[in-house]
Amino acid sequence: MKTRISNTLFILLATLVTLSGCTTNYKYKIGVSQCVGGAWRDKANVEMLSAQHLYDNDVKVIIKNADNNNERQCLQIDSLVDEGVDLLVVSPNDYHALNGSLQRAREKNIPIVFFDRTTALKDYTAYIGGDNVEAGRKMAEYAVLLCRDSVKTDGRRPIVLEMTGPLAISPAAQRHAGFSEVISNNPSIDYRHLPSQWSYDDCKRIMREWLENGKAVDVVFCHSDLAAVGAYEAAKELHKEREIRFLGIDGLPGEGLDAVQNGQLAASYIYSTHGEEVIALALRILEGKPFKRTNNLKSIVVTPQNVADIALSSHSLQKQNTYLSTIQTKLETYLGFYHIQRALLIVSLLVILLLAVAVFTTWRAVRATRRANRRMRELNDEQTRFFTNASHQLRTPLTLIAGPVKQLAEGKGDRQQLVWASCSAT
């Protein structure tokens, strides 16, 4: 009995300890597959992680970074599907490479939301991000304005150079489409474009080679602020930065906004992150609420005229996001301690309950044992009395028979008379 109680107690305790480690049950798990890191995506990630605490839905956001590796991103998407995510947010690294993994996710009825970029897969649930074609158009319009009002060319046509990102990536292709559409409609501008790796170092290299070969350029448009600053640095090293206007896209605090304020860039375009809106869209999909399939985030061109106000607001929001993230991290830590303490309290109460049950069961077993012992003593007494009475009943006739038999054996008395006496005795 005691062994059985001990085994039951051990099993229950082991189960409770195991369950106490899983204190949070999330209603929805959202997997985010980012194609690469960087300041822009780090900002988006912080906003998405912050947004998961704004809803009473127990949302868990899981973010993975592929570092510009198609194979790694496919494996990460597969792992998110295997983890049982309810929805995928994907910023694809390549236009075609992810289709197999994404199709497997769709076969499991997992909604797919493209963020910032798209792929050749048409069976997706929604898109959210900046309007890259519009971004290209806006920067082209500003380039035309610069060529008309700020560029001095001594009679030649102004030269506008676009350093595109890899055109196999949807944002680069769309930005190029919007930019080239507007610039091409201005025959007074000499428009050139070159492919780049969409990086600081590569655009710096291209700019240096362009200038060292004696080629003139008046406006340089790169598909990111960081790349545009790289081109600016190359021109600065050759002492030609004052002759060229540099344009970028992203408008991040600490990067593009500072570059515009410092005079490195003539303009930038705020390519909104809005990670909180990504999570809001994901929840609308998961909860079966109405949603738009294409969600373009609005933005503006940052110029020297408006950069001070925009930078002030952006830096303030960035600090608030940082504070919020810190508070949420501490809150999660405290909640973790709370869940552990609650689990320990529950385990302690159940242990006390089990011990009480064990004590009660032991007490009942002792009582049953005592009753059994008492009954055994009673049975022994009854058996003793029975055998005592039986022996007494047998002793009298045996004594009466024993006398004549003894005399007969000794040859004393008349045999017939002794037999008769014995028979009479019986």
mmCIF file with all atom_site columns, N, CA and C in Angstrom, residues 106-133:
data_model
loop_
_atom_site.group_PDB
_atom_site.id
_atom_site.type_symbol
_atom_site.label_atom_id
_atom_site.label_alt_id
_atom_site.label_comp_id
_atom_site.label_asym_id
_atom_site.label_entity_id
_atom_site.label_seq_id
_atom_site.pdbx_PDB_ins_code
_atom_site.Cartn_x
_atom_site.Cartn_y
_atom_site.Cartn_z
_atom_site.occupancy
_atom_site.B_iso_or_equiv
_atom_site.pdbx_formal_charge
_atom_site.auth_seq_id
_atom_site.auth_comp_id
_atom_site.auth_asym_id
_atom_site.auth_atom_id
_atom_site.pdbx_PDB_model_num
ATOM 1  N N  . ARG A 1 106 ? 1.348  26.468 -47.397 1.00 0.00 ? 106 ARG A N  1
ATOM 2  C CA . ARG A 1 106 ? -0.030 26.661 -47.849 1.00 0.00 ? 106 ARG A CA 1
ATOM 3  C C  . ARG A 1 106 ? -0.793 25.347 -47.871 1.00 0.00 ? 106 ARG A C  1
ATOM 4  N N  . GLU A 1 107 ? -0.103 24.246 -48.187 1.00 0.00 ? 107 GLU A N  1
ATOM 5  C CA . GLU A 1 107 ? -0.764 22.938 -48.179 1.00 0.00 ? 107 GLU A CA 1
ATOM 6  C C  . GLU A 1 107 ? -1.236 22.554 -46.784 1.00 0.00 ? 107 GLU A C  1
ATOM 7  N N  . LYS A 1 108 ? -0.619 23.135 -45.767 1.00 0.00 ? 108 LYS A N  1
ATOM 8  C CA . LYS A 1 108 ? -1.046 22.912 -44.387 1.00 0.00 ? 108 LYS A CA 1
ATOM 9  C C  . LYS A 1 108 ? -2.006 24.012 -43.912 1.00 0.00 ? 108 LYS A C  1
ATOM 10 N N  . ASN A 1 109 ? -2.501 24.790 -44.866 1.00 0.00 ? 109 ASN A N  1
ATOM 11 C CA . ASN A 1 109 ? -3.489 25.849 -44.584 1.00 0.00 ? 109 ASN A CA 1
ATOM 12 C C  . ASN A 1 109 ? -2.940 26.927 -43.647 1.00 0.00 ? 109 ASN A C  1
ATOM 13 N N  . ILE A 1 110 ? -1.646 27.192 -43.744 1.00 0.00 ? 110 ILE A N  1
ATOM 14 C CA . ILE A 1 110 ? -1.041 28.268 -42.966 1.00 0.00 ? 110 ILE A CA 1
ATOM 15 C C  . ILE A 1 110 ? -1.077 29.543 -43.800 1.00 0.00 ? 110 ILE A C  1
ATOM 16 N N  . PRO A 1 111 ? -1.741 30.595 -43.327 1.00 0.00 ? 111 PRO A N  1
ATOM 17 C CA . PRO A 1 111 ? -1.769 31.859 -44.087 1.00 0.00 ? 111 PRO A CA 1
ATOM 18 C C  . PRO A 1 111 ? -0.363 32.441 -44.216 1.00 0.00 ? 111 PRO A C  1
ATOM 19 N N  . ILE A 1 112 ? -0.097 33.082 -45.362 1.00 0.00 ? 112 ILE A N  1
ATOM 20 C CA . ILE A 1 112 ? 1.201  33.702 -45.624 1.00 0.00 ? 112 ILE A CA 1
ATOM 21 C C  . ILE A 1 112 ? 0.987  35.184 -45.889 1.00 0.00 ? 112 ILE A C  1
ATOM 22 N N  . VAL A 1 113 ? 1.680  36.009 -45.105 1.00 0.00 ? 113 VAL A N  1
ATOM 23 C CA . VAL A 1 113 ? 1.655  37.455 -45.296 1.00 0.00 ? 113 VAL A CA 1
ATOM 24 C C  . VAL A 1 113 ? 3.042  37.882 -45.755 1.00 0.00 ? 113 VAL A C  1
ATOM 25 N N  . PHE A 1 114 ? 3.124  38.439 -46.960 1.00 0.00 ? 114 PHE A N  1
ATOM 26 C CA . PHE A 1 114 ? 4.400  38.979 -47.436 1.00 0.00 ? 114 PHE A CA 1
ATOM 27 C C  . PHE A 1 114 ? 4.591  40.366 -46.838 1.00 0.00 ? 114 PHE A C  1
ATOM 28 N N  . PHE A 1 115 ? 5.796  40.583 -46.296 1.00 0.00 ? 115 PHE A N  1
ATOM 29 C CA . PHE A 1 115 ? 6.124  41.861 -45.674 1.00 0.00 ? 115 PHE A CA 1
ATOM 30 C C  . PHE A 1 115 ? 7.275  42.500 -46.445 1.00 0.00 ? 115 PHE A C  1
ATOM 31 N N  . ASP A 1 116 ? 7.027  43.660 -47.018 1.00 0.00 ? 116 ASP A N  1
ATOM 32 C CA . ASP A 1 116 ? 8.035  44.454 -47.716 1.00 0.00 ? 116 ASP A CA 1
ATOM 33 C C  . ASP A 1 116 ? 8.378  43.892 -49.098 1.00 0.00 ? 116 ASP A C  1
ATOM 34 N N  . ARG A 1 117 ? 8.388  42.567 -49.244 1.00 0.00 ? 117 ARG A N  1
ATOM 35 C CA . ARG A 1 117 ? 8.758  41.939 -50.514 1.00 0.00 ? 117 ARG A CA 1
ATOM 36 C C  . ARG A 1 117 ? 7.758  40.859 -50.872 1.00 0.00 ? 117 ARG A C  1
ATOM 37 N N  . THR A 1 118 ? 7.746  40.474 -52.145 1.00 0.00 ? 118 THR A N  1
ATOM 38 C CA . THR A 1 118 ? 6.882  39.385 -52.608 1.00 0.00 ? 118 THR A CA 1
ATOM 39 C C  . THR A 1 118 ? 7.722  38.360 -53.355 1.00 0.00 ? 118 THR A C  1
ATOM 40 N N  . THR A 1 119 ? 7.084  37.254 -53.731 1.00 0.00 ? 119 THR A N  1
ATOM 41 C CA . THR A 1 119 ? 7.724  36.229 -54.557 1.00 0.00 ? 119 THR A CA 1
ATOM 42 C C  . THR A 1 119 ? 6.814  35.915 -55.733 1.00 0.00 ? 119 THR A C  1
ATOM 43 N N  . ALA A 1 120 ? 7.243  34.911 -56.510 1.00 0.00 ? 120 ALA A N  1
ATOM 44 C CA . ALA A 1 120 ? 6.432  34.487 -57.649 1.00 0.00 ? 120 ALA A CA 1
ATOM 45 C C  . ALA A 1 120 ? 5.182  33.723 -57.207 1.00 0.00 ? 120 ALA A C  1
ATOM 46 N N  . LEU A 1 121 ? 5.130  33.315 -55.933 1.00 0.00 ? 121 LEU A N  1
ATOM 47 C CA . LEU A 1 121 ? 3.965  32.586 -55.423 1.00 0.00 ? 121 LEU A CA 1
ATOM 48 C C  . LEU A 1 121 ? 2.736  33.495 -55.427 1.00 0.00 ? 121 LEU A C  1
ATOM 49 N N  . LYS A 1 122 ? 1.686  33.045 -56.085 1.00 0.00 ? 122 LYS A N  1
ATOM 50 C CA . LYS A 1 122 ? 0.453  33.832 -56.149 1.00 0.00 ? 122 LYS A CA 1
ATOM 51 C C  . LYS A 1 122 ? -0.548 33.434 -55.061 1.00 0.00 ? 122 LYS A C  1
ATOM 52 N N  . ASP A 1 123 ? -0.337 32.257 -54.477 1.00 0.00 ? 123 ASP A N  1
ATOM 53 C CA . ASP A 1 123 ? -1.264 31.764 -53.463 1.00 0.00 ? 123 ASP A CA 1
ATOM 54 C C  . ASP A 1 123 ? -0.839 32.255 -52.071 1.00 0.00 ? 123 ASP A C  1
ATOM 55 N N  . TYR A 1 124 ? -0.807 33.573 -51.904 1.00 0.00 ? 124 TYR A N  1
ATOM 56 C CA . TYR A 1 124 ? -0.500 34.135 -50.589 1.00 0.00 ? 124 TYR A CA 1
ATOM 57 C C  . TYR A 1 124 ? -1.744 34.843 -50.063 1.00 0.00 ? 124 TYR A C  1
ATOM 58 N N  . THR A 1 125 ? -1.731 35.116 -48.779 1.00 0.00 ? 125 THR A N  1
ATOM 59 C CA . THR A 1 125 ? -2.926 35.662 -48.134 1.00 0.00 ? 125 THR A CA 1
ATOM 60 C C  . THR A 1 125 ? -3.000 37.174 -48.237 1.00 0.00 ? 125 THR A C  1
ATOM 61 N N  . ALA A 1 126 ? -1.876 37.856 -47.952 1.00 0.00 ? 126 ALA A N  1
ATOM 62 C CA . ALA A 1 126 ? -1.890 39.317 -47.970 1.00 0.00 ? 126 ALA A CA 1
ATOM 63 C C  . ALA A 1 126 ? -0.469 39.844 -48.116 1.00 0.00 ? 126 ALA A C  1
ATOM 64 N N  . TYR A 1 127 ? -0.379 41.109 -48.503 1.00 0.00 ? 127 TYR A N  1
ATOM 65 C CA . TYR A 1 127 ? 0.900  41.818 -48.563 1.00 0.00 ? 127 TYR A CA 1
ATOM 66 C C  . TYR A 1 127 ? 0.769  43.089 -47.739 1.00 0.00 ? 127 TYR A C  1
ATOM 67 N N  . ILE A 1 128 ? 1.842  43.409 -46.996 1.00 0.00 ? 128 ILE A N  1
ATOM 68 C CA . ILE A 1 128 ? 1.894  44.671 -46.278 1.00 0.00 ? 128 ILE A CA 1
ATOM 69 C C  . ILE A 1 128 ? 3.310  45.232 -46.372 1.00 0.00 ? 128 ILE A C  1
ATOM 70 N N  . GLY A 1 129 ? 3.397  46.505 -46.640 1.00 0.00 ? 129 GLY A N  1
ATOM 71 C CA . GLY A 1 129 ? 4.705  47.139 -46.782 1.00 0.00 ? 129 GLY A CA 1
ATOM 72 C C  . GLY A 1 129 ? 4.583  48.425 -47.571 1.00 0.00 ? 129 GLY A C  1
ATOM 73 N N  . GLY A 1 130 ? 5.712  49.046 -47.783 1.00 0.00 ? 130 GLY A N  1
ATOM 74 C CA . GLY A 1 130 ? 5.710  50.271 -48.559 1.00 0.00 ? 130 GLY A CA 1
ATOM 75 C C  . GLY A 1 130 ? 5.381  50.019 -50.022 1.00 0.00 ? 130 GLY A C  1
ATOM 76 N N  . ASP A 1 131 ? 4.883  51.051 -50.688 1.00 0.00 ? 131 ASP A N  1
ATOM 77 C CA . ASP A 1 131 ? 4.616  50.983 -52.123 1.00 0.00 ? 131 ASP A CA 1
ATOM 78 C C  . ASP A 1 131 ? 5.923  51.335 -52.829 1.00 0.00 ? 131 ASP A C  1
ATOM 79 N N  . ASN A 1 132 ? 6.654  50.317 -53.259 1.00 0.00 ? 132 ASN A N  1
ATOM 80 C CA . ASN A 1 132 ? 7.988  50.543 -53.816 1.00 0.00 ? 132 ASN A CA 1
ATOM 81 C C  . ASN A 1 132 ? 7.948  51.274 -55.152 1.00 0.00 ? 132 ASN A C  1
ATOM 82 N N  . VAL A 1 133 ? 6.915  51.028 -55.942 1.00 0.00 ? 133 VAL A N  1
ATOM 83 C CA . VAL A 1 133 ? 6.788  51.766 -57.208 1.00 0.00 ? 133 VAL A CA 1
ATOM 84 C C  . VAL A 1 133 ? 6.588  53.247 -56.921 1.00 0.00 ? 133 VAL A C  1
#
